[in-house]
Amino acid sequence: MKPRVAIVAPGAMGSAIGHRLDSHGFQVLTSLTGRSDASVRRARQCGMHHRTDVELAHADIFLSIVPPAEAIGLARRFAPLFKEHGRAPVYVDCNAVNPRTAEEIARIVLDSGAAFVDGGIIGGPPRPATPGPAVYCSGPAAPAVTALREGSLRIRVLSEDLGAASALKMSYAGITKGLVALASTMMLGASRNGVAQALYEELAESQPHLLKHFSRSVPDMFGKAYRWVAEMEEIAEFLAPDESGQRFFESAARLYERLARDNAADRVEIDALGAFLARESGSPPAA
Amino acid sequence: MKPRVAIVAPGAMGSAIGHRLDSHGFQVLTSLTGRSDASVRRARQCGMHHRTDVELAHADIFLSIVPPAEAIGLARRFAPLFKEHGRAPVYVDCNAVNPRTAEEIARIVLDSGAAFVDGGIIGGPPRPATPGPAVYCSGPAAPAVTALREGSLRIRVLSEDLGAASALKMSYAGITKGLVALASTMMLGASRNGVAQALYEELAESQPHLLKHFSRSVPDMFGKAYRWVAEMEEIAEFLAPDESGQRFFESAARLYERLARDNAADRVEIDALGAFLARESGSPPAA
């Protein structure tokens, strides 16, 4: 019999994973309390069933998929219920948190009697006809999560080290989301200094693979910048004791904070980035 | 008749440009005073002729190609000679300095009676059978530099704006050298946390173009990190008033400072970066 899976919360990633599991015959439970009408509709379309927290605490596998700043709070909300009812799930923290945060969550969860798995999701939400993201799992209980492979999820058991999945997620996201911050910073700098067209053309000529990467990854950030702030702060903590690395990502957090505000207001910088990438290479320079 | 070209100093870039001009029939002058034996030998092999500063001040085109921290000093050294002798060259500051530094150099040079061109070199030193770097030039006197196209240099006149070539160089180098700093930071973070192999494999699978880029650009940095420190600081100044961007590049300067020290000492971090990139993808994970 397939394990019953609780997914909290049914956001973009959580509901897409729920949908995939549901379409492979898993029973997928979630909490819709306090969610917006749009979220409730999306969760239902994904085949996710509302349950009370007490009922969710009885699932076989519990996936925590929330913004990084909410990961500890979610563990604290459910730990007393795991403890009280004796039968506790395998709790998988899938969030973009640094390994020390993951260890803190592990302590809360393990104290409650539930099993803990450190998880890290790399890639966007699964969509029909795509393999979907890789879900890395680490820690002694990680093999239990492979039961979700029957749900067509790419579950990858990384190691027995409890923080390994979080460390991998931090390292990978640091490269991809750090690069978006770097590219945005320089494209805005070039635009402020009147050399946007020249920079675009030079990149098109000498770094076409990077320009292509930016054309996809930078606009994809516009609507997510507000969510990336806390993730940049997690990466900064992850990099201790590397002080320059920490400052690098504290700066990236401030950039995404600024771009999130801009995106919600008059979109001066967001539009400048969009305009930069909408350029085309002109006729090649004379020499 | 071809213009006589002074190139100070005959470093890796300066001597390679000198060599290309010499092999196309230009007379190329330089100063070998105080240079190491190896530098003197290289400059001579490149067909560059030693002259006194007074003689160099009589060239037709003067290319300043020095580390960013020396750019203002070089202008100060030659400005009195330009003034004294009446006949002054077109002075091209080719260095990786921010537009405000370029403007300061412009004031020194223009006060001496010489013409000033803001330059920016994008790409590595020219080698036989390669097109060589693009030499961007801006400012009212920039068209004079196109005389060097006969020397098979890719001279690109950007605009009349005095700081445009410097702004373009800062923007481009911010992307390429900032990315090396970012990638190095995250590869070191992954290595410290025991997930280097997993990060390598995930990158090989989902970001192969970035991994390929790092495999070339990160090792290329090892011997140059010490030179990149000042360039990162120039980029930080260039980005004002963007405070997060400034802190980003101040952090990159500190990283390159640290890696330069490491490269000159026990090479702990340099070797960790080399080992990261020397990995191969193992057998693909189970799912």
Coordinates of N, CA and C in Angstrom, one line a residue, chain B residues 7-222:
Chain B
I7 N 54.1 51.9 -25.7 CA 53.3 51.1 -24.8 C 54.0 51.0 -23.5
V8 N 53.3 51.5 -22.5 CA 53.8 51.4 -21.1 C 52.7 50.7 -20.3
A9 N 52.9 49.5 -19.6 CA 54.2 48.9 -19.6 C 54.1 47.6 -20.4
P10 N 55.3 47.0 -20.7 CA 55.3 45.8 -21.5 C 55.0 44.5 -20.6
G11 N 53.9 44.5 -20.0 CA 53.4 43.3 -19.3 C 52.8 42.3 -20.3
A12 N 52.1 41.3 -19.8 CA 51.5 40.3 -20.6 C 50.7 40.9 -21.8
M13 N 49.8 41.8 -21.4 CA 48.9 42.4 -22.5 C 49.7 43.4 -23.3
G14 N 50.5 44.3 -22.7 CA 51.2 45.3 -23.4 C 52.2 44.7 -24.4
S15 N 52.9 43.7 -24.0 CA 53.9 43.1 -24.9 C 53.2 42.4 -26.0
A16 N 52.1 41.7 -25.8 CA 51.4 41.0 -26.8 C 50.9 42.0 -27.9
I17 N 50.3 43.1 -27.4 CA 49.8 44.1 -28.3 C 51.0 44.7 -29.1
G18 N 52.1 44.9 -28.4 CA 53.3 45.4 -29.0 C 53.8 44.5 -30.1
H19 N 53.8 43.2 -29.9 CA 54.2 42.2 -30.8 C 53.4 42.2 -32.1
R20 N 52.1 42.4 -31.9 CA 51.2 42.4 -33.0 C 51.4 43.6 -33.9
L21 N 51.6 44.8 -33.2 CA 51.9 46.0 -34.0 C 53.2 45.9 -34.7
D22 N 54.2 45.4 -34.0 CA 55.6 45.3 -34.6 C 55.5 44.4 -35.8
S23 N 54.8 43.3 -35.7 CA 54.7 42.4 -36.9 C 54.0 42.9 -38.0
H24 N 53.3 44.0 -37.8 CA 52.6 44.7 -38.9 C 53.3 46.0 -39.3
G25 N 54.6 46.1 -38.9 CA 55.4 47.2 -39.4 C 55.4 48.5 -38.6
F26 N 54.7 48.5 -37.4 CA 54.7 49.7 -36.6 C 56.0 49.7 -35.8
Q27 N 56.5 50.9 -35.5 CA 57.6 51.1 -34.5 C 57.0 51.1 -33.1
V28 N 57.4 50.2 -32.3 CA 56.8 50.1 -30.9 C 57.8 50.4 -29.9
L29 N 57.6 51.4 -29.1 CA 58.5 51.9 -28.1 C 58.0 51.6 -26.7
T30 N 58.9 51.4 -25.7 CA 58.5 51.1 -24.4 C 59.6 51.5 -23.4
S31 N 59.3 51.4 -22.1 CA 60.3 51.7 -21.1 C 60.7 50.4 -20.4
L32 N 61.9 50.1 -20.4 CA 62.4 48.9 -19.7 C 63.1 49.2 -18.4
T33 N 63.1 50.4 -18.0 CA 63.7 50.8 -16.8 C 63.1 50.1 -15.6
G34 N 63.9 49.4 -14.8 CA 63.4 48.8 -13.6 C 62.6 47.6 -13.8
R35 N 62.5 47.1 -15.1 CA 61.8 45.8 -15.3 C 62.7 44.6 -15.1
S36 N 62.1 43.5 -14.8 CA 62.8 42.3 -14.5 C 63.5 41.8 -15.8
D37 N 64.5 41.0 -15.6 CA 65.2 40.4 -16.8 C 64.2 39.7 -17.7
A38 N 63.3 39.0 -17.1 CA 62.3 38.2 -17.9 C 61.5 39.2 -18.8
S39 N 61.1 40.3 -18.1 CA 60.2 41.3 -18.8 C 61.0 41.9 -20.0
V40 N 62.3 42.2 -19.7 CA 63.1 42.8 -20.7 C 63.3 41.9 -21.9
R41 N 63.5 40.6 -21.6 CA 63.7 39.6 -22.7 C 62.4 39.5 -23.5
R42 N 61.3 39.4 -22.8 CA 60.0 39.3 -23.5 C 59.7 40.5 -24.4
A43 N 59.9 41.7 -23.8 CA 59.7 42.9 -24.6 C 60.5 42.9 -25.9
R44 N 61.8 42.5 -25.7 CA 62.7 42.5 -26.9 C 62.2 41.5 -27.9
Q45 N 61.8 40.3 -27.4 CA 61.3 39.3 -28.3 C 60.0 39.8 -29.1
C46 N 59.3 40.7 -28.4 CA 58.1 41.2 -29.1 C 58.4 42.4 -30.0
G47 N 59.7 42.7 -30.2 CA 60.1 43.8 -31.1 C 59.9 45.2 -30.5
M48 N 59.8 45.3 -29.2 CA 59.6 46.6 -28.5 C 61.0 47.2 -28.2
H49 N 61.1 48.5 -28.5 CA 62.4 49.2 -28.3 C 62.4 50.0 -27.1
H50 N 63.4 49.9 -26.2 CA 63.5 50.8 -25.1 C 63.8 52.2 -25.4
R51 N 63.1 53.1 -24.8 CA 63.3 54.6 -25.0 C 63.2 55.2 -23.6
T52 N 63.8 56.4 -23.5 CA 63.7 57.2 -22.2 C 62.3 57.7 -22.2
D53 N 61.8 58.2 -21.0 CA 60.5 58.8 -20.9 C 60.3 60.0 -21.8
V54 N 61.4 60.8 -21.9 CA 61.3 61.9 -22.8 C 61.0 61.5 -24.2
E55 N 61.7 60.5 -24.7 CA 61.5 60.0 -26.0 C 60.1 59.4 -26.2
L56 N 59.7 58.6 -25.2 CA 58.3 58.0 -25.3 C 57.3 59.1 -25.4
A57 N 57.5 60.2 -24.7 CA 56.5 61.3 -24.8 C 56.4 61.9 -26.2
H58 N 57.3 61.6 -27.1 CA 57.2 62.1 -28.5 C 56.5 61.1 -29.4
A59 N 56.0 60.0 -28.9 CA 55.3 59.0 -29.8 C 54.0 59.6 -30.3
D60 N 53.4 59.0 -31.3 CA 52.2 59.5 -31.9 C 51.0 59.0 -31.1
I61 N 51.0 57.7 -30.7 CA 50.0 57.2 -29.9 C 50.6 56.5 -28.6
F62 N 50.1 56.8 -27.5 CA 50.6 56.3 -26.2 C 49.6 55.5 -25.6
L63 N 49.9 54.2 -25.4 CA 49.0 53.3 -24.8 C 49.4 53.0 -23.3
S64 N 48.5 53.4 -22.4 CA 48.8 53.1 -21.0 C 48.1 51.7 -20.7
I65 N 49.0 50.7 -20.4 CA 48.4 49.4 -20.1 C 49.1 48.9 -18.8
V66 N 48.5 49.2 -17.7 CA 49.1 48.9 -16.4 C 48.0 48.4 -15.5
P67 N 48.4 47.9 -14.3 CA 47.4 47.5 -13.3 C 46.6 48.7 -12.9
P68 N 45.3 48.6 -12.6 CA 44.4 49.7 -12.4 C 45.0 50.7 -11.4
A69 N 45.6 50.2 -10.3 CA 46.1 51.1 -9.3 C 47.2 52.0 -9.7
E70 N 47.9 51.7 -10.9 CA 49.0 52.5 -11.4 C 48.6 53.4 -12.5
A71 N 47.3 53.4 -12.9 CA 46.9 54.2 -14.1 C 47.1 55.7 -13.9
I72 N 46.7 56.2 -12.7 CA 46.8 57.6 -12.5 C 48.3 58.0 -12.4
G73 N 49.1 57.2 -11.7 CA 50.5 57.5 -11.5 C 51.2 57.6 -12.9
L74 N 50.8 56.7 -13.8 CA 51.5 56.8 -15.1 C 51.2 58.1 -15.8
A75 N 49.9 58.5 -15.7 CA 49.6 59.8 -16.4 C 50.3 60.9 -15.7
R76 N 50.5 60.9 -14.4 CA 51.2 62.0 -13.7 C 52.7 62.0 -14.1
R77 N 53.2 60.8 -14.4 CA 54.7 60.7 -14.7 C 54.9 61.3 -16.1
F78 N 54.0 61.1 -17.0 CA 54.2 61.6 -18.4 C 53.7 63.0 -18.7
A79 N 52.7 63.4 -17.9 CA 52.0 64.7 -18.3 C 53.0 65.9 -18.3
P80 N 54.0 66.0 -17.4 CA 54.9 67.1 -17.5 C 55.8 67.0 -18.7
L81 N 56.1 65.8 -19.2 CA 56.9 65.7 -20.4 C 56.1 66.0 -21.6
F82 N 54.8 65.7 -21.7 CA 54.0 66.1 -22.8 C 54.0 67.6 -22.9
K83 N 53.8 68.3 -21.7 CA 53.7 69.7 -21.6 C 55.0 70.4 -22.1
E84 N 56.1 69.9 -21.6 CA 57.4 70.5 -21.8 C 57.8 70.6 -23.2
H85 N 57.4 69.5 -23.9 CA 58.0 69.3 -25.3 C 57.1 69.7 -26.4
G86 N 55.9 70.2 -26.0 CA 55.1 70.8 -27.0 C 54.4 69.8 -27.9
R87 N 55.1 68.8 -28.4 CA 54.5 67.8 -29.3 C 54.0 66.6 -28.4
A88 N 52.7 66.4 -28.3 CA 52.1 65.4 -27.4 C 51.4 64.4 -28.2
P89 N 51.4 63.1 -27.7 CA 50.7 62.1 -28.4 C 49.2 62.0 -28.0
V90 N 48.5 61.1 -28.7 CA 47.1 60.7 -28.3 C 47.3 59.7 -27.2
Y91 N 46.9 60.0 -26.0 CA 47.1 59.2 -24.8 C 45.9 58.3 -24.6
V92 N 46.1 57.0 -24.7 CA 44.9 56.1 -24.5 C 45.1 55.3 -23.2
D93 N 44.2 55.6 -22.3 CA 44.2 54.8 -21.0 C 43.4 53.6 -21.3
C94 N 44.1 52.4 -21.4 CA 43.5 51.2 -21.7 C 43.1 50.4 -20.5
N95 N 43.1 51.0 -19.3 CA 43.1 50.2 -18.1 C 41.7 49.9 -17.5
A96 N 41.6 48.9 -16.7 CA 40.4 48.5 -16.1 C 40.1 49.4 -14.9
V97 N 39.8 50.7 -15.2 CA 39.4 51.6 -14.2 C 38.0 52.1 -14.3
N98 N 37.4 52.6 -13.3 CA 36.0 53.1 -13.4 C 36.0 54.4 -14.1
P99 N 34.8 54.8 -14.6 CA 34.8 56.0 -15.4 C 35.3 57.3 -14.7
R100 N 35.0 57.3 -13.3 CA 35.5 58.5 -12.6 C 37.0 58.6 -12.5
T101 N 37.7 57.4 -12.4 CA 39.1 57.4 -12.4 C 39.6 57.8 -13.8
A102 N 38.9 57.3 -14.9 CA 39.2 57.7 -16.2 C 39.1 59.2 -16.4
E103 N 38.1 59.8 -15.8 CA 38.0 61.2 -16.0 C 39.1 62.0 -15.3
E104 N 39.5 61.4 -14.1 CA 40.7 62.1 -13.4 C 41.9 62.0 -14.3
I105 N 42.1 60.8 -14.9 CA 43.3 60.7 -15.8 C 43.2 61.6 -17.0
A106 N 41.9 61.7 -17.5 CA 41.7 62.6 -18.6 C 42.1 64.1 -18.3
R107 N 41.7 64.5 -17.1 CA 42.1 65.9 -16.7 C 43.6 66.1 -16.7
I108 N 44.3 65.1 -16.1 CA 45.8 65.2 -16.0 C 46.4 65.3 -17.4
V109 N 45.9 64.4 -18.3 CA 46.4 64.3 -19.6 C 46.1 65.6 -20.5
L110 N 44.8 66.0 -20.4 CA 44.4 67.1 -21.2 C 45.1 68.4 -20.8
D111 N 45.3 68.5 -19.5 CA 46.0 69.7 -19.0 C 47.4 69.8 -19.5
S112 N 48.0 68.6 -19.9 CA 49.3 68.7 -20.4 C 49.4 69.0 -21.9
G113 N 48.2 69.1 -22.5 CA 48.2 69.4 -24.0 C 48.1 68.1 -24.9
A114 N 48.1 67.0 -24.3 CA 48.0 65.7 -25.1 C 46.5 65.5 -25.3
A115 N 46.1 64.7 -26.3 CA 44.7 64.3 -26.5 C 44.5 63.1 -25.6
F116 N 43.3 62.9 -25.2 CA 43.0 61.7 -24.3 C 41.9 60.9 -24.9
V117 N 42.1 59.6 -24.8 CA 41.1 58.6 -25.2 C 40.9 57.6 -24.1
D118 N 39.6 57.4 -23.8 CA 39.3 56.4 -22.8 C 39.2 55.0 -23.5
G119 N 40.0 54.1 -23.0 CA 40.0 52.7 -23.6 C 39.6 51.6 -22.7
G120 N 39.2 50.5 -23.2 CA 38.9 49.3 -22.4 C 39.2 48.1 -23.3
I121 N 40.0 47.2 -22.7 CA 40.4 46.0 -23.5 C 39.6 44.8 -23.0
I122 N 38.8 44.2 -23.9 CA 38.0 43.0 -23.5 C 38.5 41.8 -24.3
G123 N 39.0 40.8 -23.5 CA 39.6 39.6 -24.1 C 41.0 39.5 -23.7
G124 N 41.6 38.3 -23.9 CA 43.0 38.1 -23.5 C 44.0 38.7 -24.5
P125 N 45.3 38.7 -24.1 CA 46.3 39.2 -25.0 C 46.3 38.5 -26.4
P126 N 46.5 39.3 -27.4 CA 46.5 38.7 -28.8 C 47.5 37.7 -28.9
R127 N 47.2 36.5 -29.5 CA 48.2 35.5 -29.8 C 48.1 35.2 -31.3
P128 N 49.2 34.7 -31.9 CA 49.2 34.4 -33.3 C 47.9 33.6 -33.7
A129 N 47.4 34.0 -34.9 CA 46.2 33.2 -35.4 C 44.9 33.4 -34.6
T130 N 44.9 34.4 -33.7 CA 43.6 34.7 -33.1 C 43.3 36.2 -33.4
P131 N 42.0 36.5 -33.4 CA 41.7 38.0 -33.7 C 42.2 38.9 -32.6
G132 N 42.4 38.4 -31.3 CA 42.8 39.2 -30.2 C 41.7 39.9 -29.6
P133 N 42.0 40.7 -28.5 CA 40.9 41.3 -27.8 C 40.3 42.5 -28.6
A134 N 39.1 42.9 -28.1 CA 38.5 44.1 -28.7 C 39.0 45.3 -27.8
V135 N 39.5 46.3 -28.5 CA 40.0 47.5 -27.8 C 39.0 48.6 -28.0
Y136 N 38.1 48.8 -27.0 CA 37.1 49.8 -27.1 C 37.7 51.2 -26.8
C137 N 37.3 52.2 -27.6 CA 37.8 53.6 -27.4 C 36.6 54.5 -27.3
S138 N 36.6 55.5 -26.4 CA 35.6 56.5 -26.4 C 36.2 57.9 -26.1
G139 N 35.4 58.9 -26.3 CA 35.8 60.3 -26.2 C 36.0 60.9 -27.5
P140 N 36.1 62.2 -27.6 CA 36.2 63.0 -28.9 C 37.4 62.5 -29.7
A141 N 38.5 62.2 -29.1 CA 39.7 61.8 -29.8 C 39.8 60.4 -30.3
A142 N 38.8 59.6 -29.9 CA 38.8 58.1 -30.1 C 39.1 57.8 -31.6
P143 N 38.5 58.5 -32.6 CA 38.8 58.0 -34.0 C 40.3 57.9 -34.3
A144 N 41.1 58.7 -33.6 CA 42.6 58.7 -34.0 C 43.2 57.3 -33.7
V145 N 42.6 56.5 -32.8 CA 43.2 55.2 -32.5 C 42.9 54.2 -33.6
T146 N 42.0 54.5 -34.5 CA 41.7 53.5 -35.5 C 42.9 53.3 -36.4
A147 N 43.9 54.2 -36.3 CA 45.1 54.0 -37.1 C 45.7 52.7 -36.8
L148 N 45.5 52.1 -35.6 CA 46.1 50.9 -35.2 C 45.4 49.7 -35.8
R149 N 44.3 49.9 -36.5 CA 43.7 48.7 -37.1 C 44.6 48.1 -38.2
E150 N 45.4 49.0 -38.8 CA 46.4 48.5 -39.7 C 47.4 47.5 -39.1
G151 N 47.5 47.6 -37.7 CA 48.3 46.7 -37.0 C 47.5 45.4 -36.5
S152 N 46.4 45.2 -37.2 CA 45.5 44.1 -36.9 C 45.0 44.0 -35.5
L153 N 44.8 45.2 -34.9 CA 44.1 45.3 -33.6 C 42.6 45.6 -33.9
R154 N 41.8 45.0 -33.1 CA 40.3 45.3 -33.2 C 40.0 46.5 -32.4
I155 N 40.1 47.7 -33.0 CA 39.8 49.0 -32.4 C 38.3 49.3 -32.6
R156 N 37.6 49.5 -31.6 CA 36.2 49.8 -31.7 C 35.9 51.1 -31.1
V157 N 35.4 52.1 -31.9 CA 35.1 53.4 -31.4 C 33.6 53.3 -30.9
L158 N 33.5 53.6 -29.6 CA 32.2 53.4 -28.9 C 31.3 54.6 -28.9
S159 N 31.8 55.7 -28.5 CA 31.0 56.9 -28.4 C 31.8 58.1 -28.1
E160 N 31.3 59.3 -28.1 CA 32.0 60.5 -27.7 C 32.1 60.6 -26.2
D161 N 31.3 59.9 -25.5 CA 31.3 60.0 -24.0 C 32.6 59.5 -23.5
L162 N 33.2 60.3 -22.7 CA 34.6 60.0 -22.2 C 34.7 58.8 -21.4
G163 N 33.7 58.5 -20.6 CA 33.8 57.3 -19.7 C 33.2 56.0 -20.3
A164 N 32.7 56.0 -21.5 CA 32.0 54.9 -22.0 C 32.8 53.6 -22.1
A165 N 34.1 53.7 -22.6 CA 34.9 52.5 -22.7 C 35.2 51.9 -21.4
S166 N 35.4 52.8 -20.4 CA 35.7 52.3 -19.0 C 34.4 51.6 -18.4
A167 N 33.3 52.3 -18.7 CA 32.0 51.7 -18.2 C 31.7 50.4 -18.8
L168 N 32.0 50.2 -20.1 CA 31.8 48.9 -20.7 C 32.7 47.9 -20.1
K169 N 34.0 48.2 -20.0 CA 35.0 47.3 -19.4 C 34.6 46.9 -18.0
M170 N 34.1 47.8 -17.1 CA 33.7 47.5 -15.8 C 32.5 46.5 -15.8
S171 N 31.5 46.8 -16.7 CA 30.3 46.0 -16.7 C 30.6 44.6 -17.2
Y172 N 31.5 44.5 -18.2 CA 31.8 43.2 -18.7 C 32.6 42.4 -17.7
A173 N 33.7 43.0 -17.2 CA 34.6 42.3 -16.2 C 33.8 42.0 -15.0
G174 N 32.8 42.8 -14.6 CA 32.0 42.5 -13.4 C 31.3 41.2 -13.6
I175 N 30.8 41.0 -14.8 CA 30.1 39.7 -15.1 C 31.1 38.5 -15.1
T176 N 32.2 38.7 -15.9 CA 33.1 37.5 -16.0 C 33.9 37.2 -14.8
K177 N 34.5 38.3 -14.2 CA 35.3 38.0 -13.0 C 34.5 37.9 -11.7
G178 N 33.3 38.6 -11.7 CA 32.4 38.4 -10.6 C 31.9 36.9 -10.6
L179 N 31.7 36.4 -11.8 CA 31.2 35.0 -11.8 C 32.2 34.0 -11.3
V180 N 33.5 34.3 -11.7 CA 34.6 33.4 -11.1 C 34.6 33.5 -9.6
A181 N 34.4 34.7 -9.1 CA 34.4 34.8 -7.6 C 33.2 34.0 -7.0
L182 N 32.0 34.2 -7.6 CA 30.8 33.5 -7.1 C 31.0 32.0 -7.2
A183 N 31.5 31.5 -8.4 CA 31.6 30.0 -8.5 C 32.7 29.5 -7.6
S184 N 33.8 30.2 -7.4 CA 34.8 29.8 -6.5 C 34.3 29.7 -5.0
T185 N 33.5 30.7 -4.7 CA 32.9 30.8 -3.3 C 32.1 29.6 -3.1
M186 N 31.2 29.2 -4.0 CA 30.3 28.1 -3.8 C 30.9 26.8 -3.9
M187 N 31.9 26.6 -4.8 CA 32.6 25.3 -4.9 C 33.4 25.1 -3.6
L188 N 34.0 26.2 -3.1 CA 34.7 26.0 -1.8 C 33.7 25.7 -0.7
G189 N 32.5 26.3 -0.7 CA 31.5 26.0 0.4 C 31.1 24.6 0.3
A190 N 30.8 24.1 -0.9 CA 30.4 22.7 -1.1 C 31.5 21.8 -0.6
S191 N 32.8 22.1 -0.9 CA 33.9 21.2 -0.6 C 34.0 21.2 1.0
R192 N 33.9 22.3 1.6 CA 33.9 22.4 3.1 C 32.8 21.5 3.7
N193 N 31.7 21.4 3.0 CA 30.5 20.7 3.6 C 30.3 19.3 3.0
G194 N 31.3 18.8 2.3 CA 31.3 17.4 1.9 C 30.3 17.1 0.8
V195 N 29.9 18.1 0.0 CA 29.0 17.8 -1.1 C 29.6 18.3 -2.5
A196 N 30.9 18.3 -2.6 CA 31.5 18.7 -3.8 C 31.1 17.8 -5.0
Q197 N 31.2 16.5 -4.7 CA 30.9 15.5 -5.8 C 29.5 15.7 -6.3
A198 N 28.6 15.8 -5.3 CA 27.1 15.9 -5.6 C 26.9 17.2 -6.4
L199 N 27.5 18.3 -6.0 CA 27.3 19.6 -6.7 C 27.9 19.5 -8.1
Y200 N 29.0 18.9 -8.3 CA 29.6 18.7 -9.6 C 28.6 17.9 -10.5
E201 N 28.1 16.9 -10.0 CA 27.2 16.0 -10.8 C 25.9 16.7 -11.1
E202 N 25.4 17.5 -10.2 CA 24.1 18.2 -10.4 C 24.4 19.3 -11.5
L203 N 25.5 20.0 -11.4 CA 25.8 21.0 -12.4 C 26.1 20.4 -13.7
A204 N 26.8 19.2 -13.8 CA 27.0 18.6 -15.0 C 25.7 18.2 -15.7
E205 N 24.7 17.9 -14.9 CA 23.4 17.4 -15.4 C 22.5 18.6 -15.8
S206 N 22.4 19.6 -14.9 CA 21.4 20.6 -15.2 C 22.0 22.0 -15.6
Q207 N 23.3 22.2 -15.4 CA 23.9 23.5 -15.9 C 25.2 23.2 -16.6
P208 N 25.2 22.3 -17.6 CA 26.5 21.9 -18.2 C 27.3 23.1 -18.8
H209 N 26.5 24.1 -19.3 CA 27.2 25.2 -19.9 C 28.0 26.1 -18.8
L210 N 27.3 26.2 -17.6 CA 28.0 26.9 -16.6 C 29.3 26.1 -16.1
L211 N 29.1 24.8 -15.9 CA 30.2 24.0 -15.4 C 31.4 24.1 -16.4
K212 N 31.1 24.0 -17.7 CA 32.1 24.2 -18.7 C 32.8 25.5 -18.6
H213 N 32.0 26.6 -18.4 CA 32.5 27.9 -18.3 C 33.5 28.0 -17.1
F214 N 33.1 27.4 -15.9 CA 33.9 27.4 -14.7 C 35.2 26.7 -14.9
S215 N 35.1 25.5 -15.7 CA 36.3 24.7 -15.9 C 37.4 25.4 -16.6
R216 N 37.0 26.4 -17.3 CA 38.0 27.2 -18.1 C 38.4 28.5 -17.2
S217 N 37.3 29.2 -16.7 CA 37.6 30.5 -16.2 C 38.1 30.5 -14.8
V218 N 37.8 29.5 -14.0 CA 38.2 29.5 -12.6 C 39.8 29.2 -12.5
P219 N 40.3 28.1 -13.2 CA 41.7 27.9 -13.1 C 42.5 29.0 -13.7
D220 N 42.0 29.7 -14.7 CA 42.6 30.8 -15.4 C 42.9 32.0 -14.4
M221 N 42.0 32.0 -13.3 CA 42.2 33.1 -12.3 C 43.3 32.8 -11.3
F222 N 43.7 31.6 -11.1 CA 44.6 31.3 -10.0 C 45.9 32.2 -10.0

